[in-house]
Structures are given as structure tokens and as C-alpha cells.
Amino acid sequence: MKIFCIGRNYADHAKELKNDLPTEPVVFMKPATAVIKDGKPFYLPDLGSSIHYELELVLRIGKNGKSIDLPFADSYIESIGLGIDFTARDLQDKLKGKGLPWELAKAFDGSAILGDFVPYNSGEPFIFHLEKNKEKVQDGNSKDLIFKFDFLVQYLSKYFTLQKGDLIFTGTPAGVGPVKIGDVLEGYMASNRFLKCEIK
Ligand code: ZN
């Protein structure tokens, strides 16, 4: 199982981290060992002083494909859910500053929290938000994506064979911030809670 992540896919988030808007998707990956699911807690790792949450819409691929044409791309998406792309932000800033890969800051154990998934119906706008300790901290809408779902499937499949079960974290809207021990993160799609994660 492969986990793809897309960086800077919402203009408001790119702006808050003072990044330019990308002209092509920013892609990185996480290993399967990054996944935490079934509501298990996230144990704060000792990787610098600021571990940030990033709530994202996550796509699950339903069938294998390579070099997928845009008109068929949606049919490869089986389900959609929410996930958190945990990021060691100060470490990432250091790596970025040196022009180095981001894996150490993005792909560590527990850095991919997965919530519930529902069957994917193309064309809907997906509206989602994150609450930290019952206070809303992030608001997102799939219509604000710079690179849309079907384009991401097409783009990734030029480079990688997509396989059933692969995941695509599609990017985070503005409002990212640090977590500390004792925080509780809850992700909602529309008014339904899809994800809960306690920080321990
Ligand atoms: Zn992210």
C-alpha cells in the first residue's frame, strides 16, 4: 500500500506558510508504518518542538491503473474520508531551507491518521472541518483545491502504478497548528464526525 500526499493544494494554506502557488502538484509519500487508524491515539514523538496537524480529504484507490486518462480518473477512486498529515514543522522548515527531502518531517511513525471512509460520488463538493479541543481550527472545501481529485489520479499514475488500497492525502486548507499532549482532534465531513485522535 502506498500513501501519496499532496502539498500546497489550497491557496490559503500555501500563503500561510509563505510558499508560492505550485504550477504542478507537490508530491511526497509516507510508508505504511505511518498509519494510525481505528481511533488509536497519537503519541507525540520527540522530533522537534512543533508537531502540526493538517486535516485532509483522503482518497482510497479502488483498482489498479497506470497512465490513467483524465476522463476515467474518477472511476479509480473507491472511497473518500479524512486523515491527518502530522508534520514536524520546525524540522520540515530546516529541510526545506537546505533543499533536502521532507521524509524525516512527514513520514515518521504515526504521521498518517486515518478516519472513516464512505463510497466516493464524484462531483460533490466535500466540506470538512477540524476541531481541536471542540474549537474549530480548520475549514475546507474540495472546490478550493488547486489540483482536483481526477487530475491528481491522472498525474500520479504517470509516475506510479496505482494499486487498490493506495491512499492520496489531497492537501490541507489554512489553519494548521501545533498539538500538545492532552489535545483531542476531531475531523468532520459536513456534520458527521469521521475522525477522532487523542494526543498522548
Ligand atoms: Zn499535508
XYZ file of C-alpha atoms and ligand atoms in Angstrom:
201
model
C 0.000 0.000 0.000
C 1.319 3.417 -0.975
C 0.417 6.714 0.644
C 0.721 9.762 -1.585
C 0.471 13.245 -0.131
C -0.070 16.479 -1.986
C 1.440 19.661 -0.576
C 0.232 23.248 -1.110
C -3.066 22.290 -2.734
C -5.105 25.118 -1.170
C -4.077 28.712 -1.898
C -4.874 29.943 1.631
C -2.583 27.320 3.217
C 0.267 27.927 0.741
C 0.015 31.587 1.728
C 0.082 30.943 5.493
C 3.372 29.022 5.128
C 4.674 31.721 2.739
C 5.006 29.317 -0.192
C 4.397 30.207 -3.840
C 1.396 28.604 -5.537
C 2.546 25.459 -7.339
C 2.140 25.066 -11.085
C 2.353 21.276 -10.730
C 1.357 19.142 -7.725
C 3.885 18.927 -4.875
C 4.112 15.183 -4.145
C 5.643 13.258 -1.278
C 4.965 9.817 0.227
C 4.574 8.139 3.575
C 5.244 4.459 4.319
C 2.556 2.072 5.580
C 4.143 2.264 9.065
C 2.970 5.889 9.291
C -0.674 4.833 9.606
C -2.701 5.058 12.795
C -6.350 4.043 12.475
C -9.353 2.760 14.435
C -9.293 5.781 16.750
C -5.956 4.850 18.321
C -4.067 7.726 19.987
C -1.081 9.576 18.575
C 1.963 9.543 20.846
C 3.791 12.814 20.444
C 7.235 11.950 19.028
C 10.432 13.633 20.103
C 11.081 15.287 16.735
C 11.404 18.968 17.432
C 9.167 21.407 19.185
C 6.259 21.799 16.800
C 4.260 18.837 15.514
C 1.465 20.315 13.369
C -1.902 18.799 12.432
C -3.066 19.062 8.814
C -6.595 17.786 8.188
C -7.055 16.492 4.645
C -9.550 14.748 2.406
C -8.121 11.299 1.670
C -8.945 9.234 -1.426
C -8.734 5.456 -1.485
C -7.944 3.870 -4.852
C -10.263 1.014 -5.851
C -8.450 -0.652 -8.752
C -5.016 -0.878 -10.310
C -4.072 1.588 -13.028
C -1.157 3.198 -14.863
C -1.156 6.258 -17.150
C -4.842 6.855 -16.478
C -6.627 9.320 -18.788
C -8.437 12.213 -17.134
C -11.985 11.224 -18.207
C -11.574 7.837 -16.450
C -9.647 9.053 -13.412
C -12.664 9.471 -11.122
C -13.603 5.810 -11.609
C -10.379 4.754 -9.851
C -11.465 6.469 -6.629
C -13.353 3.980 -4.487
C -13.939 5.929 -1.288
C -13.214 9.201 0.467
C -12.503 10.009 4.072
C -10.497 12.249 6.341
C -6.938 11.948 7.557
C -4.348 13.974 9.414
C -0.937 14.549 7.873
C 1.151 15.147 11.003
C 4.195 17.250 10.253
C 7.289 18.052 12.312
C 7.161 21.678 11.196
C 10.437 23.051 12.502
C 12.276 20.026 11.109
C 10.473 20.473 7.767
C 11.485 24.145 7.677
C 15.083 23.125 8.293
C 14.999 20.522 5.493
C 13.241 22.917 3.109
C 15.831 25.575 3.848
C 18.594 23.167 2.802
C 16.657 21.925 -0.233
C 16.511 18.410 1.236
C 13.677 15.840 1.017
C 10.914 16.126 3.642
C 10.531 12.475 4.671
C 12.026 12.836 8.148
C 9.488 15.575 8.909
C 6.496 13.978 7.186
C 6.765 10.181 7.058
C 7.602 9.211 10.639
C 5.644 6.549 12.558
C 2.127 7.742 13.324
C 2.232 10.649 10.894
C -0.815 9.445 8.907
C -4.017 9.327 10.938
C -6.929 7.723 9.110
C -10.588 8.178 9.974
C -13.679 6.624 8.399
C -14.302 6.340 4.663
C -17.503 6.455 2.600
C -18.098 5.436 -1.023
C -16.984 8.164 -3.417
C -19.540 10.030 -5.518
C -17.748 12.264 -7.970
C -18.811 15.822 -8.441
C -19.878 16.643 -4.896
C -18.129 19.428 -3.118
C -16.754 17.875 0.081
C -16.957 20.267 3.006
C -14.902 19.424 6.068
C -13.502 20.917 9.239
C -11.221 20.142 12.158
C -11.921 20.837 15.807
C -9.125 20.954 18.357
C -10.499 20.552 21.869
C -14.004 21.343 20.475
C -12.856 24.593 18.863
C -12.908 24.872 15.072
C -9.380 25.394 13.704
C -9.580 24.406 10.020
C -12.286 24.727 7.385
C -12.016 23.158 3.947
C -13.998 22.659 0.766
C -12.905 20.465 -2.132
C -14.000 23.143 -4.590
C -10.995 25.219 -3.395
C -8.456 22.552 -4.404
C -5.829 23.865 -6.827
C -5.420 20.353 -8.302
C -8.688 18.385 -8.338
C -9.089 14.712 -7.496
C -9.261 13.431 -11.096
C -6.204 15.450 -12.088
C -4.238 14.061 -9.117
C -5.107 10.472 -10.104
C -4.044 11.145 -13.677
C -0.859 12.930 -12.609
C 0.301 10.357 -10.053
C -0.435 7.470 -12.425
C 2.058 8.867 -14.939
C 4.837 8.129 -12.446
C 3.488 5.319 -10.256
C 1.238 2.319 -10.837
C -1.778 2.986 -8.648
C -2.899 -0.095 -6.765
C -6.117 -0.977 -4.995
C -5.859 0.336 -1.452
C -3.407 3.152 -2.176
C -4.254 6.425 -0.451
C -3.964 10.025 -1.589
C -3.863 12.784 1.046
C -5.088 15.683 -1.070
C -3.668 18.661 0.858
C -4.677 20.825 3.771
C -6.516 24.141 3.975
C -5.318 27.041 6.156
C -5.349 26.885 9.932
C -2.612 24.317 10.596
C -1.090 24.471 14.045
C 0.771 22.623 16.784
C -0.531 19.878 19.092
C 0.426 19.096 22.660
C -0.217 16.176 24.974
C -3.860 16.105 26.045
C -5.272 17.692 22.869
C -8.161 15.978 21.095
C -8.571 16.392 17.331
C -11.910 15.676 15.659
C -12.468 15.800 11.913
C -15.895 16.299 10.367
C -17.246 15.942 6.850
C -20.414 18.033 6.638
C -21.755 17.480 10.174
C -20.571 13.872 10.565
C -17.508 13.051 12.612
C -15.130 10.912 10.557
C -12.051 11.045 12.723
C -11.006 11.378 16.353
C -7.422 11.421 17.585
C -6.132 11.969 21.089
C -2.605 13.261 21.582
C -0.747 11.341 24.293
Zn -0.434 17.820 4.199
